[in-house]
PDB file of C-alpha atoms in Angstrom:
ATOM      1  CA  UNK B   1      27.208  -3.115  -7.583  1.00 45.00           C
ATOM      2  CA  UNK B   2      25.340   0.817  -7.317  1.00 56.00           C
ATOM      3  CA  UNK B   3      24.072   0.711 -10.920  1.00 82.00           C
ATOM      4  CA  UNK B   4      22.433  -2.637 -10.657  1.00 85.00           C
ATOM      5  CA  UNK B   5      20.487  -1.264  -7.562  1.00 86.00           C
ATOM      6  CA  UNK B   6      19.126   1.549  -9.659  1.00 90.00           C
ATOM      7  CA  UNK B   7      18.355  -0.428 -12.441  1.00 92.00           C
ATOM      8  CA  UNK B   8      16.459  -2.844  -9.906  1.00 92.00           C
ATOM      9  CA  UNK B   9      14.625   0.299  -8.502  1.00 94.00           C
ATOM     10  CA  UNK B  10      13.797   1.502 -11.792  1.00 94.00           C
ATOM     11  CA  UNK B  11      12.037  -2.009 -12.953  1.00 94.00           C
ATOM     12  CA  UNK B  12      10.272  -2.304  -9.593  1.00 94.00           C
ATOM     13  CA  UNK B  13       8.244   1.233  -9.783  1.00 96.00           C
ATOM     14  CA  UNK B  14       7.870   0.665 -13.187  1.00 95.00           C
ATOM     15  CA  UNK B  15       5.729  -2.083 -12.655  1.00 93.00           C
ATOM     16  CA  UNK B  16       4.506  -1.016  -9.566  1.00 91.00           C
ATOM     17  CA  UNK B  17       3.602   2.158 -11.006  1.00 92.00           C
ATOM     18  CA  UNK B  18       1.945   0.318 -13.874  1.00 91.00           C
ATOM     19  CA  UNK B  19      -0.188  -1.812 -11.483  1.00 86.00           C
ATOM     20  CA  UNK B  20      -1.441   1.477  -9.890  1.00 84.00           C
ATOM     21  CA  UNK B  21      -2.611   2.821 -13.369  1.00 82.00           C
ATOM     22  CA  UNK B  22      -4.374   0.002 -14.211  1.00 79.00           C
ATOM     23  CA  UNK B  23      -6.180  -0.925 -11.083  1.00 76.00           C
ATOM     24  CA  UNK B  24      -6.071   1.973  -9.067  1.00 73.00           C
ATOM     25  CA  UNK B  25      -3.732   0.984  -6.256  1.00 75.00           C
ATOM     26  CA  UNK B  26      -0.876  -1.124  -5.431  1.00 78.00           C
ATOM     27  CA  UNK B  27       2.122   1.044  -5.722  1.00 87.00           C
ATOM     28  CA  UNK B  28       3.316   0.664  -1.933  1.00 84.00           C
ATOM     29  CA  UNK B  29       2.078  -3.026  -1.819  1.00 80.00           C
ATOM     30  CA  UNK B  30       3.789  -4.189  -5.135  1.00 87.00           C
ATOM     31  CA  UNK B  31       7.016  -2.363  -4.348  1.00 88.00           C
ATOM     32  CA  UNK B  32       7.494  -3.102  -0.766  1.00 83.00           C
ATOM     33  CA  UNK B  33       6.908  -6.953  -1.599  1.00 82.00           C
ATOM     34  CA  UNK B  34       9.691  -6.747  -4.346  1.00 86.00           C
ATOM     35  CA  UNK B  35      12.139  -4.437  -2.709  1.00 88.00           C
ATOM     36  CA  UNK B  36      11.826  -6.842   0.513  1.00 79.00           C
ATOM     37  CA  UNK B  37      13.214  -9.581  -1.617  1.00 79.00           C
ATOM     38  CA  UNK B  38      16.688  -7.930  -1.249  1.00 83.00           C
ATOM     39  CA  UNK B  39      16.718  -5.642   1.360  1.00 83.00           C
ATOM     40  CA  UNK B  40      14.957  -4.972   4.887  1.00 79.00           C
ATOM     41  CA  UNK B  41      11.257  -3.275   5.088  1.00 76.00           C
ATOM     42  CA  UNK B  42      12.503  -0.281   6.476  1.00 77.00           C
ATOM     43  CA  UNK B  43      15.058   0.532   3.978  1.00 82.00           C
ATOM     44  CA  UNK B  44      12.544  -0.544   1.205  1.00 86.00           C
ATOM     45  CA  UNK B  45       9.871   1.926   2.725  1.00 84.00           C
ATOM     46  CA  UNK B  46      12.061   4.772   2.729  1.00 86.00           C
ATOM     47  CA  UNK B  47      12.786   4.347  -1.274  1.00 91.00           C
ATOM     48  CA  UNK B  48       9.041   3.847  -1.474  1.00 90.00           C
ATOM     49  CA  UNK B  49       7.735   6.853   0.527  1.00 89.00           C
ATOM     50  CA  UNK B  50       7.869   9.771  -1.560  1.00 89.00           C
ATOM     51  CA  UNK B  51       6.475   8.194  -4.972  1.00 91.00           C
ATOM     52  CA  UNK B  52       4.269   7.182  -2.732  1.00 90.00           C
ATOM     53  CA  UNK B  53       2.969  10.375  -1.477  1.00 91.00           C
ATOM     54  CA  UNK B  54       3.195  12.272  -4.709  1.00 91.00           C
ATOM     55  CA  UNK B  55       0.956   9.566  -6.603  1.00 89.00           C
ATOM     56  CA  UNK B  56      -1.791   9.406  -3.954  1.00 89.00           C
ATOM     57  CA  UNK B  57      -1.998  13.187  -3.715  1.00 92.00           C
ATOM     58  CA  UNK B  58      -2.275  13.282  -7.265  1.00 87.00           C
ATOM     59  CA  UNK B  59      -5.075  10.757  -6.863  1.00 85.00           C
ATOM     60  CA  UNK B  60      -6.698  12.492  -4.186  1.00 91.00           C
ATOM     61  CA  UNK B  61      -7.332  15.952  -6.164  1.00 89.00           C
ATOM     62  CA  UNK B  62      -8.366  13.468  -9.060  1.00 79.00           C
ATOM     63  CA  UNK B  63     -12.146  13.452  -8.463  1.00 84.00           C
ATOM     64  CA  UNK B  64     -14.838  16.109  -7.139  1.00 92.00           C
ATOM     65  CA  UNK B  65     -15.648  13.623  -3.937  1.00 93.00           C
ATOM     66  CA  UNK B  66     -13.087  15.014  -1.639  1.00 94.00           C
ATOM     67  CA  UNK B  67     -15.327  16.791   0.920  1.00 93.00           C
ATOM     68  CA  UNK B  68     -17.558  13.675   1.329  1.00 94.00           C
ATOM     69  CA  UNK B  69     -14.340  11.352   1.462  1.00 95.00           C
ATOM     70  CA  UNK B  70     -12.917  13.224   4.588  1.00 96.00           C
ATOM     71  CA  UNK B  71     -16.292  13.621   6.126  1.00 95.00           C
ATOM     72  CA  UNK B  72     -16.831   9.795   5.841  1.00 95.00           C
ATOM     73  CA  UNK B  73     -13.263   8.447   6.572  1.00 97.00           C
ATOM     74  CA  UNK B  74     -11.816  10.637   9.041  1.00 97.00           C
ATOM     75  CA  UNK B  75     -12.054   8.081  11.816  1.00 97.00           C
ATOM     76  CA  UNK B  76      -9.863   5.670   9.765  1.00 97.00           C
ATOM     77  CA  UNK B  77      -7.780   7.854   9.047  1.00 97.00           C
ATOM     78  CA  UNK B  78      -7.144   9.248  12.773  1.00 97.00           C
ATOM     79  CA  UNK B  79      -6.817   5.782  13.809  1.00 97.00           C
ATOM     80  CA  UNK B  80      -4.478   4.882  11.450  1.00 97.00           C
ATOM     81  CA  UNK B  81      -2.165   7.954  12.313  1.00 96.00           C
ATOM     82  CA  UNK B  82      -2.791   6.667  15.956  1.00 96.00           C
ATOM     83  CA  UNK B  83      -1.927   3.214  14.953  1.00 95.00           C
ATOM     84  CA  UNK B  84       1.210   4.042  13.293  1.00 93.00           C
ATOM     85  CA  UNK B  85       2.447   6.195  16.117  1.00 92.00           C
ATOM     86  CA  UNK B  86       1.640   3.710  18.662  1.00 90.00           C
ATOM     87  CA  UNK B  87       3.659   1.094  16.526  1.00 86.00           C
ATOM     88  CA  UNK B  88       6.705   3.623  15.497  1.00 80.00           C
ATOM     89  CA  UNK B  89       9.411   1.521  17.044  1.00 72.00           C
ATOM     90  CA  UNK B  90       8.741  -1.723  14.761  1.00 71.00           C
ATOM     91  CA  UNK B  91      10.657  -1.008  11.280  1.00 67.00           C
ATOM     92  CA  UNK B  92      13.876   0.157  12.927  1.00 63.00           C
ATOM     93  CA  UNK B  93      13.447  -1.867  16.542  1.00 61.00           C
ATOM     94  CA  UNK B  94      14.629  -5.296  17.806  1.00 62.00           C
ATOM     95  CA  UNK B  95      12.062  -6.841  15.996  1.00 66.00           C
ATOM     96  CA  UNK B  96      12.371  -5.246  12.566  1.00 66.00           C
ATOM     97  CA  UNK B  97      13.689  -8.737  11.027  1.00 67.00           C
ATOM     98  CA  UNK B  98      10.014  -9.980  11.921  1.00 76.00           C
ATOM     99  CA  UNK B  99       8.630  -7.339   9.374  1.00 77.00           C
ATOM    100  CA  UNK B 100       9.383  -9.141   6.315  1.00 75.00           C
ATOM    101  CA  UNK B 101       7.321 -12.327   7.581  1.00 84.00           C
ATOM    102  CA  UNK B 102       4.423 -10.004   8.517  1.00 84.00           C
ATOM    103  CA  UNK B 103       4.550  -8.441   5.193  1.00 80.00           C
ATOM    104  CA  UNK B 104       4.860 -11.914   3.295  1.00 85.00           C
ATOM    105  CA  UNK B 105       1.760 -12.684   5.021  1.00 88.00           C
ATOM    106  CA  UNK B 106      -0.349  -9.664   4.670  1.00 86.00           C
ATOM    107  CA  UNK B 107       0.675  -9.776   1.074  1.00 85.00           C
ATOM    108  CA  UNK B 108      -1.051 -13.266   0.992  1.00 90.00           C
ATOM    109  CA  UNK B 109      -4.293 -12.591   2.888  1.00 89.00           C
ATOM    110  CA  UNK B 110      -4.688  -9.386   1.031  1.00 84.00           C
ATOM    111  CA  UNK B 111      -4.626 -11.567  -2.504  1.00 87.00           C
ATOM    112  CA  UNK B 112      -7.005 -14.025  -1.073  1.00 90.00           C
ATOM    113  CA  UNK B 113      -9.347 -11.500  -0.191  1.00 85.00           C
ATOM    114  CA  UNK B 114      -9.429 -10.033  -3.784  1.00 84.00           C
ATOM    115  CA  UNK B 115      -9.390 -13.518  -5.611  1.00 87.00           C
ATOM    116  CA  UNK B 116     -12.299 -14.365  -3.469  1.00 83.00           C
ATOM    117  CA  UNK B 117     -14.052 -11.022  -4.113  1.00 75.00           C
ATOM    118  CA  UNK B 118     -14.985 -11.029  -0.152  1.00 74.00           C
ATOM    119  CA  UNK B 119     -17.577  -8.400   0.388  1.00 74.00           C
ATOM    120  CA  UNK B 120     -19.582  -7.220   3.472  1.00 79.00           C
ATOM    121  CA  UNK B 121     -21.296  -4.213   4.145  1.00 88.00           C
ATOM    122  CA  UNK B 122     -21.506  -2.165   7.150  1.00 92.00           C
ATOM    123  CA  UNK B 123     -24.425   0.236   7.901  1.00 91.00           C
ATOM    124  CA  UNK B 124     -23.835   3.766   7.760  1.00 90.00           C
ATOM    125  CA  UNK B 125     -24.578   4.321  11.994  1.00 91.00           C
ATOM    126  CA  UNK B 126     -21.643   1.849  12.451  1.00 94.00           C
ATOM    127  CA  UNK B 127     -18.839   3.572  10.042  1.00 93.00           C
ATOM    128  CA  UNK B 128     -17.201   5.830  12.595  1.00 94.00           C
ATOM    129  CA  UNK B 129     -16.713   3.350  15.373  1.00 95.00           C
ATOM    130  CA  UNK B 130     -15.412   0.424  13.374  1.00 96.00           C
ATOM    131  CA  UNK B 131     -13.594   2.772  10.832  1.00 96.00           C
ATOM    132  CA  UNK B 132     -11.978   4.244  13.781  1.00 97.00           C
ATOM    133  CA  UNK B 133     -10.907   0.478  15.199  1.00 97.00           C
ATOM    134  CA  UNK B 134      -9.978  -0.849  11.588  1.00 97.00           C
ATOM    135  CA  UNK B 135      -7.677   2.340  11.401  1.00 97.00           C
ATOM    136  CA  UNK B 136      -5.917   1.269  14.285  1.00 97.00           C
ATOM    137  CA  UNK B 137      -5.204  -1.959  13.147  1.00 94.00           C
ATOM    138  CA  UNK B 138      -4.032  -0.718   9.823  1.00 94.00           C
ATOM    139  CA  UNK B 139      -1.919   1.929  11.046  1.00 94.00           C
ATOM    140  CA  UNK B 140       0.007  -1.047  13.748  1.00 91.00           C
ATOM    141  CA  UNK B 141       0.241  -3.088  10.508  1.00 88.00           C
ATOM    142  CA  UNK B 142       1.377  -0.244   8.396  1.00 88.00           C
ATOM    143  CA  UNK B 143       4.289   0.825  10.768  1.00 88.00           C
ATOM    144  CA  UNK B 144       5.391  -2.718  10.884  1.00 83.00           C
ATOM    145  CA  UNK B 145       5.498  -3.590   7.002  1.00 81.00           C
ATOM    146  CA  UNK B 146       4.829  -0.128   4.983  1.00 81.00           C
ATOM    147  CA  UNK B 147       1.808  -1.703   3.707  1.00 82.00           C
ATOM    148  CA  UNK B 148      -1.853  -0.042   4.322  1.00 86.00           C
ATOM    149  CA  UNK B 149      -4.111  -2.398   2.493  1.00 84.00           C
ATOM    150  CA  UNK B 150      -5.195  -4.610   5.339  1.00 85.00           C
ATOM    151  CA  UNK B 151      -7.812  -4.152   6.927  1.00 90.00           C
ATOM    152  CA  UNK B 152      -8.411  -0.791   5.491  1.00 92.00           C
ATOM    153  CA  UNK B 153      -9.086  -1.448   1.899  1.00 85.00           C
ATOM    154  CA  UNK B 154     -12.163  -4.113   2.786  1.00 87.00           C
ATOM    155  CA  UNK B 155     -13.502  -1.948   5.048  1.00 92.00           C
ATOM    156  CA  UNK B 156     -13.588   1.351   2.204  1.00 91.00           C
ATOM    157  CA  UNK B 157     -15.214  -1.766  -0.101  1.00 84.00           C
ATOM    158  CA  UNK B 158     -17.692  -2.484   2.670  1.00 90.00           C
ATOM    159  CA  UNK B 159     -19.283   1.150   3.158  1.00 92.00           C
ATOM    160  CA  UNK B 160     -20.768   1.524  -0.294  1.00 86.00           C
ATOM    161  CA  UNK B 161     -18.436   3.962  -2.293  1.00 85.00           C
ATOM    162  CA  UNK B 162     -18.832   4.443  -5.810  1.00 82.00           C
ATOM    163  CA  UNK B 163     -16.210   2.800  -8.122  1.00 76.00           C
ATOM    164  CA  UNK B 164     -15.151   6.659  -8.891  1.00 81.00           C
ATOM    165  CA  UNK B 165     -15.188   8.013  -5.222  1.00 89.00           C
ATOM    166  CA  UNK B 166     -13.288   4.691  -3.997  1.00 87.00           C
ATOM    167  CA  UNK B 167     -10.645   5.558  -6.402  1.00 82.00           C
ATOM    168  CA  UNK B 168     -10.345   8.720  -4.751  1.00 90.00           C
ATOM    169  CA  UNK B 169     -11.052   7.469  -1.388  1.00 92.00           C
ATOM    170  CA  UNK B 170      -7.970   5.123  -1.817  1.00 89.00           C
ATOM    171  CA  UNK B 171      -5.441   8.313  -2.553  1.00 89.00           C
ATOM    172  CA  UNK B 172      -7.031  10.396   0.487  1.00 94.00           C
ATOM    173  CA  UNK B 173      -6.526   7.752   2.760  1.00 95.00           C
ATOM    174  CA  UNK B 174      -3.021   6.567   1.417  1.00 91.00           C
ATOM    175  CA  UNK B 175      -1.799  10.260   1.468  1.00 93.00           C
ATOM    176  CA  UNK B 176      -2.380  10.378   5.294  1.00 95.00           C
ATOM    177  CA  UNK B 177      -1.241   7.150   5.990  1.00 94.00           C
ATOM    178  CA  UNK B 178       2.126   7.298   4.057  1.00 92.00           C
ATOM    179  CA  UNK B 179       2.681  10.901   5.603  1.00 93.00           C
ATOM    180  CA  UNK B 180       2.364   9.222   9.284  1.00 91.00           C
ATOM    181  CA  UNK B 181       4.800   6.531   7.853  1.00 89.00           C
ATOM    182  CA  UNK B 182       7.259   9.291   6.643  1.00 88.00           C
ATOM    183  CA  UNK B 183       7.262  10.940  10.007  1.00 86.00           C
ATOM    184  CA  UNK B 184       8.052   7.830  11.902  1.00 82.00           C
ATOM    185  CA  UNK B 185      11.196   7.115   9.064  1.00 82.00           C
ATOM    186  CA  UNK B 186      12.097  10.446   9.421  1.00 82.00           C
ATOM    187  CA  UNK B 187      12.403  10.444  13.516  1.00 79.00           C
ATOM    188  CA  UNK B 188      14.328   6.747  13.056  1.00 73.00           C
ATOM    189  CA  UNK B 189      16.833   8.644  11.207  1.00 73.00           C
ATOM    190  CA  UNK B 190      15.571   6.305   8.118  1.00 71.00           C
ATOM    191  CA  UNK B 191      15.147   9.366   5.540  1.00 72.00           C
ATOM    192  CA  UNK B 192      18.522  10.786   4.965  1.00 72.00           C
ATOM    193  CA  UNK B 193      20.305  12.114   1.309  1.00 71.00           C
ATOM    194  CA  UNK B 194      21.310   8.504   0.570  1.00 73.00           C
ATOM    195  CA  UNK B 195      17.869   7.869  -0.396  1.00 77.00           C
ATOM    196  CA  UNK B 196      17.365  11.109  -2.426  1.00 82.00           C
ATOM    197  CA  UNK B 197      18.748   9.350  -5.818  1.00 87.00           C
ATOM    198  CA  UNK B 198      16.804   6.090  -5.221  1.00 89.00           C
ATOM    199  CA  UNK B 199      13.786   7.870  -4.646  1.00 89.00           C
ATOM    200  CA  UNK B 200      13.942  10.368  -7.634  1.00 91.00           C
ATOM    201  CA  UNK B 201      14.349   7.385 -10.059  1.00 93.00           C
ATOM    202  CA  UNK B 202      11.705   5.522  -8.255  1.00 94.00           C
ATOM    203  CA  UNK B 203       9.379   8.800  -8.418  1.00 94.00           C
ATOM    204  CA  UNK B 204      10.012   9.303 -12.449  1.00 95.00           C
ATOM    205  CA  UNK B 205       9.429   5.251 -12.933  1.00 95.00           C
ATOM    206  CA  UNK B 206       6.358   5.550 -10.766  1.00 94.00           C
ATOM    207  CA  UNK B 207       5.093   8.187 -12.944  1.00 94.00           C
ATOM    208  CA  UNK B 208       6.357   6.587 -15.799  1.00 95.00           C
ATOM    209  CA  UNK B 209       4.292   3.101 -15.093  1.00 94.00           C
ATOM    210  CA  UNK B 210       1.143   4.632 -13.893  1.00 90.00           C
ATOM    211  CA  UNK B 211       0.385   6.681 -17.236  1.00 89.00           C
ATOM    212  CA  UNK B 212       1.592   3.308 -18.864  1.00 91.00           C
ATOM    213  CA  UNK B 213      -0.997   1.547 -17.365  1.00 86.00           C
ATOM    214  CA  UNK B 214      -3.614   4.377 -17.873  1.00 80.00           C
ATOM    215  CA  UNK B 215      -3.381   4.114 -21.220  1.00 84.00           C
ATOM    216  CA  UNK B 216      -3.356   0.428 -21.366  1.00 80.00           C
ATOM    217  CA  UNK B 217      -6.549   0.397 -19.228  1.00 70.00           C
ATOM    218  CA  UNK B 218      -9.268   0.784 -22.020  1.00 69.00           C
ATOM    219  CA  UNK B 219      -7.618  -2.052 -23.992  1.00 76.00           C
ATOM    220  CA  UNK B 220      -7.219  -4.477 -21.420  1.00 71.00           C
ATOM    221  CA  UNK B 221      -9.964  -6.214 -19.315  1.00 75.00           C
ATOM    222  CA  UNK B 222      -8.801  -4.731 -15.243  1.00 71.00           C
ATOM    223  CA  UNK B 223     -10.264  -7.931 -13.780  1.00 77.00           C
ATOM    224  CA  UNK B 224      -7.990 -10.498 -15.714  1.00 81.00           C
ATOM    225  CA  UNK B 225      -5.182  -8.652 -14.805  1.00 76.00           C
ATOM    226  CA  UNK B 226      -6.232  -7.832 -11.408  1.00 78.00           C
ATOM    227  CA  UNK B 227      -6.509 -11.516 -11.076  1.00 83.00           C
ATOM    228  CA  UNK B 228      -3.102 -12.152 -12.018  1.00 81.00           C
ATOM    229  CA  UNK B 229      -1.808  -9.899 -10.123  1.00 79.00           C
ATOM    230  CA  UNK B 230      -3.027 -11.153  -7.160  1.00 84.00           C
ATOM    231  CA  UNK B 231      -1.813 -14.732  -7.979  1.00 87.00           C
ATOM    232  CA  UNK B 232       1.710 -13.109  -8.206  1.00 80.00           C
ATOM    233  CA  UNK B 233       1.055 -11.446  -4.753  1.00 82.00           C
ATOM    234  CA  UNK B 234       0.490 -14.967  -3.089  1.00 89.00           C
ATOM    235  CA  UNK B 235       3.892 -16.313  -4.923  1.00 86.00           C
ATOM    236  CA  UNK B 236       5.702 -13.456  -3.475  1.00 82.00           C
ATOM    237  CA  UNK B 237       4.267 -13.390   0.071  1.00 85.00           C
ATOM    238  CA  UNK B 238       4.935 -16.921   0.514  1.00 90.00           C
ATOM    239  CA  UNK B 239       8.483 -16.526  -0.950  1.00 83.00           C
ATOM    240  CA  UNK B 240       9.147 -13.506   1.466  1.00 80.00           C
ATOM    241  CA  UNK B 241       7.535 -15.130   4.993  1.00 85.00           C
ATOM    242  CA  UNK B 242       9.258 -18.407   3.987  1.00 85.00           C
ATOM    243  CA  UNK B 243      12.329 -16.841   3.322  1.00 77.00           C
ATOM    244  CA  UNK B 244      12.549 -14.506   6.296  1.00 77.00           C
ATOM    245  CA  UNK B 245      11.576 -17.482   8.944  1.00 81.00           C
ATOM    246  CA  UNK B 246      14.349 -19.340   7.539  1.00 75.00           C
ATOM    247  CA  UNK B 247      17.068 -17.001   7.702  1.00 69.00           C
ATOM    248  CA  UNK B 248      15.271 -16.036  11.205  1.00 68.00           C
ATOM    249  CA  UNK B 249      16.236 -19.931  12.405  1.00 66.00           C
ATOM    250  CA  UNK B 250      19.920 -19.775  10.721  1.00 57.00           C
ATOM    251  CA  UNK B 251      20.521 -16.369  12.619  1.00 57.00           C
TER     252      UNK B 251
END
């Protein structure tokens, strides 16, 4: 049983890394979504956490905009850390079984927003206070599901970051959020030696998938790939939420 589990980990992170290499994000979202089919979100996040941190640190220092990003996004990042701490018991607490339902719903929302290309603009004078509120909500959702794209991603798209600056900003934000989650997992005793081997396999496969995705990025139209990826996320989200609700009623 152990070997098929490691094969599942390898295949999941090869695909999740490939998505990140092509579209610039999605490693935690894809890997959490796929792993949550076979395990609780807390266990999945314990495996996801190291590859997510390492790949996001790599993305953080992949551009020249770090100082400006920190200046503009510090309220979002601070709010996210606060939200993660406020909801720190959700993954391992008595309501942890509902995390998969929330994750499924969030995947559907995230995909629909991406498919409809819904956009709005936030005036610079409002960035900080809106960013702080968005961060708290993102942190609380992230603490329950391990996914940090809602509502942080629409917010970052709305403040006028250029393409390459947004790519680097995603790395900075996800690094901070994932470190906050790692602290929660450590306190809950979910990060242990048992996650070392799956985490190492996940890390290697994430980079292999990411470099493959980057190599194919010039040959593949990212918008076409992203559209089919988002459609698949809707199907996966519906399955996860529906299956979790069904199992909860049986319990």
